Amino acid sequence: MGPLLAIESSCDETACAILSTQGDVLAERLVSQSDHAAFGGVVPEIAARAHLALLPDLVEETLKASGLARSDLGAVAASTGPGLIGGLIVGANFGKGLGIALQKPFIAVNHIEAHALSARLPGVFEGGLAFPYLLLLVSGGHCQCLAVEGVGRYRRLGGTIDDAAGEAFDKVAKMLGLGWPGGPALEALAREGNPTAFAFPRPLKGREGCDFSFSGLKTAMARQLEPYGMEPLPRELAADLAASFQQAVADVIGDRVTHALGMMERPTALVAAGGVAANGVLRSRLTALAQAHDLPFVAPPLRLCTDNAVMVGWAALEVCREAQSLGVPLPDDRNTRPRPRWPLAEMAQRFADG
């Protein structure tokens, strides 16, 4: 098939990567949009316009870094959902146009599937990660436990009933007067604090199943801050609040993942992906939990936990390999429309249709 060019534009990261057919990264480029900081969150219209402005040059830079010409490419892939529809339209349509111009296949990638398969990238787990494994997908927009049973075969065990963990981190960071994105800023402040200073609730802890809830934690933080009004918090107090909140989130996730492990029969590993999977306290908690269940804990490198094009390219390669193994035609998704919501349950259908 030849090297594959991948594009990611589902939120506020504009990214490109070129992968060999074996999954080796030949080149990658990523631009994190900064214009959203003044608004305390991603503004979809600004994000879409930035993707449109950045993407053409970013593709050329990635090609130049790889030493390849456009004609050397074997396929093009792009995140086509779920995500912010404006950004998805920009990235997917650019990818489709490039594929048409080069007369190469275009592969529409489900952004969540890309996260789900990222732990199988070459070099992430020695010997390669086998199915089935338990995936904790934890980010600004998603928090769910998935049984990853194969390419296109995903079973949702549980998910958030309100906010995602990353969203809760961002909103609590804003309450504490920290910058955006809030997750890394809150984690940095929490290193100075005492994680037992405040007794925040642990929503749904001990309940059957592995659903999550974080809205109550946000409310609890707001109540702690009420007496201070608009006054700046003392640094020590803010650090204790951040550390206590972070510990509560880690405790909740640890409990929910423990239940999820009990809902699978013999998983090969506990895997974490998504931006919040970069949090050090959470990683330590999940590592200990995996060891207690005699499982390896697997997570992509920190730079591949957040949105990136490498995982998009790898997911496309996995889809192509699965099609070949099943003896069905390689996908060419030029008629696939970008979608703000794209359930993983639909991914098996692409092989059934073949």
Tab-separated table of C-alpha atoms in Angstrom:
chain	number	residue	atom	x	y	z
A	1	MET	CA	0.000	0.000	0.000
A	2	GLY	CA	2.848	2.413	0.729
A	3	PRO	CA	3.254	5.020	3.488
A	4	LEU	CA	0.091	6.542	4.952
A	5	LEU	CA	-0.546	10.213	5.692
A	6	ALA	CA	-2.819	10.828	8.692
A	7	ILE	CA	-4.626	13.992	9.793
A	8	GLU	CA	-6.124	14.856	13.175
A	9	SER	CA	-8.407	17.892	13.580
A	10	SER	CA	-11.226	16.758	15.882
A	11	CYS	CA	-10.744	19.487	18.503
A	12	ASP	CA	-7.977	22.080	18.978
A	13	GLU	CA	-4.918	20.100	17.896
A	14	THR	CA	-3.897	20.318	14.236
A	15	ALA	CA	-1.708	17.301	13.548
A	16	CYS	CA	-0.217	15.295	10.688
A	17	ALA	CA	1.840	12.125	10.656
A	18	ILE	CA	3.259	9.745	8.080
A	19	LEU	CA	3.533	6.062	8.997
A	20	SER	CA	5.115	3.170	7.156
A	21	THR	CA	2.965	0.144	6.418
A	22	GLN	CA	4.515	-1.494	9.521
A	23	GLY	CA	3.444	1.444	11.713
A	24	ASP	CA	6.834	3.131	12.059
A	25	VAL	CA	6.514	6.908	12.402
A	26	LEU	CA	8.381	8.498	9.504
A	27	ALA	CA	7.445	12.066	10.464
A	28	GLU	CA	4.916	13.908	12.591
A	29	ARG	CA	3.928	17.502	13.233
A	30	LEU	CA	1.462	18.987	15.725
A	31	VAL	CA	0.299	22.514	16.481
A	32	SER	CA	-1.621	23.155	19.696
A	33	GLN	CA	-3.930	26.088	19.193
A	34	SER	CA	-3.430	28.812	21.811
A	35	ASP	CA	-6.165	31.315	20.900
A	36	HIS	CA	-8.713	29.543	23.117
A	37	ALA	CA	-6.962	30.328	26.407
A	38	ALA	CA	-8.582	33.762	26.668
A	39	PHE	CA	-12.018	32.119	26.549
A	40	GLY	CA	-11.296	29.391	29.114
A	41	GLY	CA	-12.143	26.611	26.675
A	42	VAL	CA	-12.199	25.596	23.027
A	43	VAL	CA	-14.266	27.835	20.742
A	44	PRO	CA	-15.382	25.584	17.853
A	45	GLU	CA	-15.456	28.322	15.182
A	46	ILE	CA	-11.963	29.529	16.081
A	47	ALA	CA	-10.684	25.951	16.077
A	48	ALA	CA	-12.111	25.205	12.627
A	49	ARG	CA	-10.627	28.361	11.093
A	50	ALA	CA	-7.247	27.592	12.630
A	51	HIS	CA	-7.293	24.056	11.179
A	52	LEU	CA	-8.083	25.522	7.766
A	53	ALA	CA	-5.184	27.967	8.018
A	54	LEU	CA	-2.646	25.532	9.455
A	55	LEU	CA	-3.300	22.248	7.692
A	56	PRO	CA	-1.895	22.829	4.162
A	57	ASP	CA	1.516	23.977	5.395
A	58	LEU	CA	1.582	21.335	8.120
A	59	VAL	CA	1.075	18.562	5.562
A	60	GLU	CA	3.910	19.941	3.451
A	61	GLU	CA	6.202	20.198	6.492
A	62	THR	CA	5.435	16.594	7.428
A	63	LEU	CA	6.138	15.352	3.912
A	64	LYS	CA	9.419	17.269	3.825
A	65	ALA	CA	10.471	15.853	7.210
A	66	SER	CA	9.743	12.307	6.015
A	67	GLY	CA	11.765	12.745	2.810
A	68	LEU	CA	8.776	11.596	0.787
A	69	ALA	CA	6.884	13.161	-2.087
A	70	ARG	CA	3.112	13.161	-2.342
A	71	SER	CA	3.339	10.540	-5.062
A	72	ASP	CA	5.039	8.161	-2.601
A	73	LEU	CA	1.938	8.008	-0.389
A	74	GLY	CA	-0.195	4.882	-0.487
A	75	ALA	CA	-3.256	6.200	1.358
A	76	VAL	CA	-4.636	9.144	3.327
A	77	ALA	CA	-6.550	8.951	6.614
A	78	ALA	CA	-8.256	11.532	8.816
A	79	SER	CA	-10.332	11.690	11.972
A	80	THR	CA	-13.926	11.863	10.722
A	81	GLY	CA	-15.723	11.730	14.069
A	82	PRO	CA	-16.580	12.093	16.855
A	83	GLY	CA	-15.504	15.642	17.652
A	84	LEU	CA	-16.173	19.272	16.813
A	85	ILE	CA	-17.902	19.166	13.459
A	86	GLY	CA	-16.142	22.218	11.991
A	87	GLY	CA	-12.675	20.815	12.594
A	88	LEU	CA	-13.700	17.366	11.373
A	89	ILE	CA	-15.037	18.825	8.128
A	90	VAL	CA	-11.754	20.666	7.507
A	91	GLY	CA	-9.498	17.668	8.171
A	92	ALA	CA	-11.643	15.014	6.507
A	93	ASN	CA	-12.322	17.073	3.383
A	94	PHE	CA	-8.640	17.968	3.044
A	95	GLY	CA	-7.782	14.274	3.318
A	96	LYS	CA	-10.443	13.275	0.806
A	97	GLY	CA	-9.285	15.905	-1.663
A	98	LEU	CA	-5.681	14.801	-1.356
A	99	GLY	CA	-6.690	11.174	-1.816
A	100	ILE	CA	-8.677	12.023	-4.950
A	101	ALA	CA	-5.799	14.080	-6.370
A	102	LEU	CA	-3.336	11.252	-5.772
A	103	GLN	CA	-5.827	8.526	-6.749
A	104	LYS	CA	-5.234	6.852	-3.391
A	105	PRO	CA	-7.724	5.440	-0.874
A	106	PHE	CA	-9.100	7.671	1.875
A	107	ILE	CA	-9.734	6.023	5.252
A	108	ALA	CA	-12.189	7.635	7.666
A	109	VAL	CA	-10.977	7.048	11.227
A	110	ASN	CA	-13.136	7.006	14.335
A	111	HIS	CA	-11.273	9.209	16.827
A	112	ILE	CA	-12.243	6.991	19.777
A	113	GLU	CA	-11.121	3.869	17.928
A	114	ALA	CA	-7.774	5.575	17.337
A	115	HIS	CA	-7.365	6.091	21.099
A	116	ALA	CA	-8.497	2.517	21.730
A	117	LEU	CA	-5.854	1.030	19.434
A	118	SER	CA	-2.988	3.412	20.251
A	119	ALA	CA	-1.535	1.047	22.871
A	120	ARG	CA	-0.841	-1.434	20.041
A	121	LEU	CA	1.543	0.975	18.304
A	122	PRO	CA	4.973	-0.579	17.688
A	123	GLY	CA	7.244	-0.122	20.683
A	124	VAL	CA	4.534	0.770	23.219
A	125	PHE	CA	4.334	-2.766	24.687
A	126	GLU	CA	7.129	-5.269	24.283
A	127	GLY	CA	6.074	-8.031	21.921
A	128	GLY	CA	2.897	-6.198	20.942
A	129	LEU	CA	-0.392	-5.946	22.824
A	130	ALA	CA	-2.844	-8.769	22.180
A	131	PHE	CA	-6.634	-8.645	22.370
A	132	PRO	CA	-8.747	-8.553	24.466
A	133	TYR	CA	-7.753	-5.785	26.866
A	134	LEU	CA	-9.555	-3.354	29.136
A	135	LEU	CA	-9.296	0.243	28.000
A	136	LEU	CA	-9.887	3.235	30.244
A	137	LEU	CA	-10.446	6.147	27.878
A	138	VAL	CA	-10.211	9.294	29.949
A	139	SER	CA	-10.037	12.748	28.371
A	140	GLY	CA	-11.707	16.135	28.196
A	141	GLY	CA	-14.678	14.778	26.306
A	142	HIS	CA	-14.765	11.085	27.205
A	143	CYS	CA	-14.608	8.838	30.245
A	144	GLN	CA	-15.482	5.215	29.660
A	145	CYS	CA	-14.330	1.633	30.104
A	146	LEU	CA	-14.202	-0.497	26.966
A	147	ALA	CA	-13.508	-4.157	26.378
A	148	VAL	CA	-11.326	-4.012	23.257
A	149	GLU	CA	-11.857	-7.445	21.735
A	150	GLY	CA	-10.464	-6.819	18.261
A	151	VAL	CA	-10.291	-4.261	15.479
A	152	GLY	CA	-13.857	-3.029	15.072
A	153	ARG	CA	-15.040	-5.010	18.098
A	154	TYR	CA	-15.572	-2.873	21.192
A	155	ARG	CA	-17.873	-3.500	24.129
A	156	ARG	CA	-18.769	-0.523	26.308
A	157	LEU	CA	-18.753	-1.600	29.949
A	158	GLY	CA	-19.570	1.779	31.472
A	159	GLY	CA	-19.075	5.510	31.096
A	160	THR	CA	-19.736	8.880	32.639
A	161	ILE	CA	-23.327	9.808	33.410
A	162	ASP	CA	-22.486	13.526	33.460
A	163	ASP	CA	-19.065	15.151	32.987
A	164	ALA	CA	-15.871	13.635	31.649
A	165	ALA	CA	-12.896	13.579	34.011
A	166	GLY	CA	-10.899	16.002	31.873
A	167	GLU	CA	-13.819	18.418	31.778
A	168	ALA	CA	-14.002	18.285	35.581
A	169	PHE	CA	-10.260	18.994	35.827
A	170	ASP	CA	-10.598	21.996	33.510
A	171	LYS	CA	-13.582	23.470	35.337
A	172	VAL	CA	-12.092	22.996	38.802
A	173	ALA	CA	-8.832	24.544	37.585
A	174	LYS	CA	-10.837	27.552	36.425
A	175	MET	CA	-12.461	27.800	39.883
A	176	LEU	CA	-8.969	27.866	41.391
A	177	GLY	CA	-7.871	30.644	39.058
A	178	LEU	CA	-5.519	28.487	37.007
A	179	GLY	CA	-4.883	28.714	33.293
A	180	TRP	CA	-6.300	26.678	30.442
A	181	PRO	CA	-5.995	23.831	29.689
A	182	GLY	CA	-6.628	23.190	33.341
A	183	GLY	CA	-5.556	19.570	33.788
A	184	PRO	CA	-1.775	20.077	33.595
A	185	ALA	CA	-1.992	23.315	35.629
A	186	LEU	CA	-4.004	21.629	38.376
A	187	GLU	CA	-1.636	18.654	38.500
A	188	ALA	CA	1.358	20.978	38.847
A	189	LEU	CA	-0.286	22.894	41.706
A	190	ALA	CA	-1.379	19.659	43.406
A	191	ARG	CA	2.265	18.593	43.791
A	192	GLU	CA	2.588	21.316	46.435
A	193	GLY	CA	-0.512	20.245	48.354
A	194	ASN	CA	-1.786	17.641	50.807
A	195	PRO	CA	-4.147	15.122	49.119
A	196	THR	CA	-5.894	14.386	52.439
A	197	ALA	CA	-6.493	18.009	53.437
A	198	PHE	CA	-10.111	18.036	52.212
A	199	ALA	CA	-12.609	15.172	52.318
A	200	PHE	CA	-14.145	15.418	48.856
A	201	PRO	CA	-16.851	12.870	47.946
A	202	ARG	CA	-16.115	9.782	45.845
A	203	PRO	CA	-19.191	9.596	43.554
A	204	LEU	CA	-20.470	6.072	42.754
A	205	LYS	CA	-17.560	4.435	44.592
A	206	GLY	CA	-18.534	0.895	45.536
A	207	ARG	CA	-21.585	0.863	43.271
A	208	GLU	CA	-22.224	-2.025	40.909
A	209	GLY	CA	-20.925	-1.580	37.373
A	210	CYS	CA	-18.331	0.903	36.178
A	211	ASP	CA	-20.187	4.114	35.390
A	212	PHE	CA	-18.568	7.412	36.415
A	213	SER	CA	-19.834	10.711	37.806
A	214	PHE	CA	-17.831	13.896	38.366
A	215	SER	CA	-20.417	16.685	38.601
A	216	GLY	CA	-20.768	16.212	42.365
A	217	LEU	CA	-17.038	16.711	42.801
A	218	LYS	CA	-17.250	20.034	40.988
A	219	THR	CA	-20.134	21.091	43.236
A	220	ALA	CA	-18.174	20.090	46.332
A	221	MET	CA	-15.250	22.243	45.187
A	222	ALA	CA	-17.569	25.205	44.538
A	223	ARG	CA	-18.916	24.937	48.088
A	224	GLN	CA	-15.409	24.916	49.521
A	225	LEU	CA	-14.673	28.128	47.626
A	226	GLU	CA	-17.896	29.986	48.536
A	227	PRO	CA	-16.499	31.701	51.669
A	228	TYR	CA	-13.704	33.308	49.632
A	229	GLY	CA	-15.927	34.926	47.027
A	230	MET	CA	-13.820	36.592	44.327
A	231	GLU	CA	-10.742	36.924	46.545
A	232	PRO	CA	-7.530	35.182	45.391
A	233	LEU	CA	-6.838	32.006	47.341
A	234	PRO	CA	-3.684	31.604	49.411
A	235	ARG	CA	-1.257	29.397	47.492
A	236	GLU	CA	-1.123	26.724	50.199
A	237	LEU	CA	-4.912	26.466	50.367
A	238	ALA	CA	-5.244	26.264	46.584
A	239	ALA	CA	-2.598	23.527	46.463
A	240	ASP	CA	-4.380	21.482	49.144
A	241	LEU	CA	-7.678	21.830	47.302
A	242	ALA	CA	-6.081	20.780	44.011
A	243	ALA	CA	-4.329	17.787	45.569
A	244	SER	CA	-7.460	16.642	47.396
A	245	PHE	CA	-9.598	16.955	44.274
A	246	GLN	CA	-7.041	15.093	42.143
A	247	GLN	CA	-6.883	12.288	44.715
A	248	ALA	CA	-10.677	11.994	44.752
A	249	VAL	CA	-10.727	11.632	40.961
A	250	ALA	CA	-7.995	8.976	41.087
A	251	ASP	CA	-9.849	7.076	43.832
A	252	VAL	CA	-13.097	7.106	41.864
A	253	ILE	CA	-11.431	5.975	38.652
A	254	GLY	CA	-9.516	3.255	40.486
A	255	ASP	CA	-12.732	1.888	41.992
A	256	ARG	CA	-14.618	1.998	38.687
A	257	VAL	CA	-11.784	0.282	36.799
A	258	THR	CA	-11.636	-2.441	39.457
A	259	HIS	CA	-15.298	-3.173	38.769
A	260	ALA	CA	-14.661	-3.107	35.009
A	261	LEU	CA	-11.906	-5.720	35.352
A	262	GLY	CA	-14.446	-7.974	37.031
A	263	MET	CA	-16.726	-7.581	34.002
A	264	MET	CA	-14.144	-9.071	31.596
A	265	GLU	CA	-12.883	-12.616	31.308
A	266	ARG	CA	-9.089	-12.791	31.246
A	267	PRO	CA	-8.038	-9.429	29.769
A	268	THR	CA	-4.444	-9.310	28.564
A	269	ALA	CA	-3.761	-5.864	30.053
A	270	LEU	CA	-5.160	-2.726	31.619
A	271	VAL	CA	-4.735	0.114	29.113
A	272	ALA	CA	-5.229	3.850	29.616
A	273	ALA	CA	-5.508	6.402	26.817
A	274	GLY	CA	-6.674	9.991	26.412
A	275	GLY	CA	-5.309	13.258	27.746
A	276	VAL	CA	-6.061	12.589	31.423
A	277	ALA	CA	-4.074	9.339	31.160
A	278	ALA	CA	-0.995	11.587	31.269
A	279	ASN	CA	-1.784	12.510	34.897
A	280	GLY	CA	0.960	11.082	37.112
A	281	VAL	CA	-1.207	10.346	40.167
A	282	LEU	CA	-3.739	8.490	38.035
A	283	ARG	CA	-1.012	6.522	36.262
A	284	SER	CA	0.457	5.442	39.590
A	285	ARG	CA	-2.968	4.346	40.804
A	286	LEU	CA	-3.667	2.350	37.639
A	287	THR	CA	-0.212	0.764	37.679
A	288	ALA	CA	-0.774	-0.500	41.231
A	289	LEU	CA	-4.254	-1.712	40.318
A	290	ALA	CA	-2.961	-3.662	37.324
A	291	GLN	CA	-0.224	-5.252	39.442
A	292	ALA	CA	-2.813	-6.308	42.019
A	293	HIS	CA	-4.667	-8.150	39.230
A	294	ASP	CA	-1.444	-9.633	37.807
A	295	LEU	CA	-1.804	-7.620	34.608
A	296	PRO	CA	0.536	-5.266	32.786
A	297	PHE	CA	-0.428	-1.607	32.757
A	298	VAL	CA	-0.005	-0.189	29.267
A	299	ALA	CA	-0.282	3.429	28.185
A	300	PRO	CA	1.022	5.247	25.115
A	301	PRO	CA	3.873	7.730	25.639
A	302	LEU	CA	2.648	11.006	27.124
A	303	ARG	CA	2.822	12.813	23.781
A	304	LEU	CA	0.497	10.191	22.262
A	305	CYS	CA	-2.079	10.299	25.067
A	306	THR	CA	-3.515	13.598	23.873
A	307	ASP	CA	-4.999	14.020	20.382
A	308	ASN	CA	-2.405	13.281	17.692
A	309	ALA	CA	-2.150	12.054	14.122
A	310	VAL	CA	0.068	9.052	14.867
A	311	MET	CA	-2.814	7.202	16.524
A	312	VAL	CA	-5.075	8.139	13.594
A	313	GLY	CA	-2.609	6.654	11.119
A	314	TRP	CA	-2.157	3.517	13.209
A	315	ALA	CA	-5.920	2.972	13.466
A	316	ALA	CA	-6.183	3.264	9.682
A	317	LEU	CA	-3.430	0.655	9.258
A	318	GLU	CA	-5.181	-1.667	11.722
A	319	VAL	CA	-8.421	-1.326	9.753
A	320	CYS	CA	-6.618	-2.125	6.493
A	321	ARG	CA	-4.955	-5.189	7.999
A	322	GLU	CA	-8.252	-6.422	9.391
A	323	ALA	CA	-9.886	-6.027	5.977
A	324	GLN	CA	-7.068	-8.011	4.372
A	325	SER	CA	-7.312	-10.776	6.977
A	326	LEU	CA	-11.057	-11.069	6.352
A	327	GLY	CA	-10.613	-11.039	2.594
A	328	VAL	CA	-12.740	-7.921	2.085
A	329	PRO	CA	-11.775	-4.867	-0.010
A	330	LEU	CA	-9.620	-2.172	1.550
A	331	PRO	CA	-11.794	0.726	2.714
A	332	ASP	CA	-12.215	3.819	0.581
A	333	ASP	CA	-14.363	6.176	2.617
A	334	ARG	CA	-14.683	9.167	0.286
A	335	ASN	CA	-18.445	9.161	0.823
A	336	THR	CA	-18.224	8.992	4.639
A	337	ARG	CA	-19.447	12.247	6.159
A	338	PRO	CA	-17.821	13.799	9.243
A	339	ARG	CA	-19.920	13.149	12.336
A	340	PRO	CA	-19.922	14.882	15.732
A	341	ARG	CA	-21.049	11.544	17.214
A	342	TRP	CA	-19.906	8.178	15.902
A	343	PRO	CA	-20.613	5.185	18.199
A	344	LEU	CA	-17.898	2.548	18.327
A	345	ALA	CA	-20.594	-0.096	18.028
A	346	GLU	CA	-20.872	0.826	14.341
A	347	MET	CA	-17.233	0.071	13.549
A	348	ALA	CA	-17.739	-3.665	13.002
A	349	GLN	CA	-20.226	-2.869	10.255
A	350	ARG	CA	-17.540	-1.658	7.860
A	351	PHE	CA	-16.220	-5.235	7.641
A	352	ALA	CA	-19.701	-6.741	7.472
A	353	ASP	CA	-20.504	-4.461	4.559
A	354	GLY	CA	-17.433	-5.760	2.752
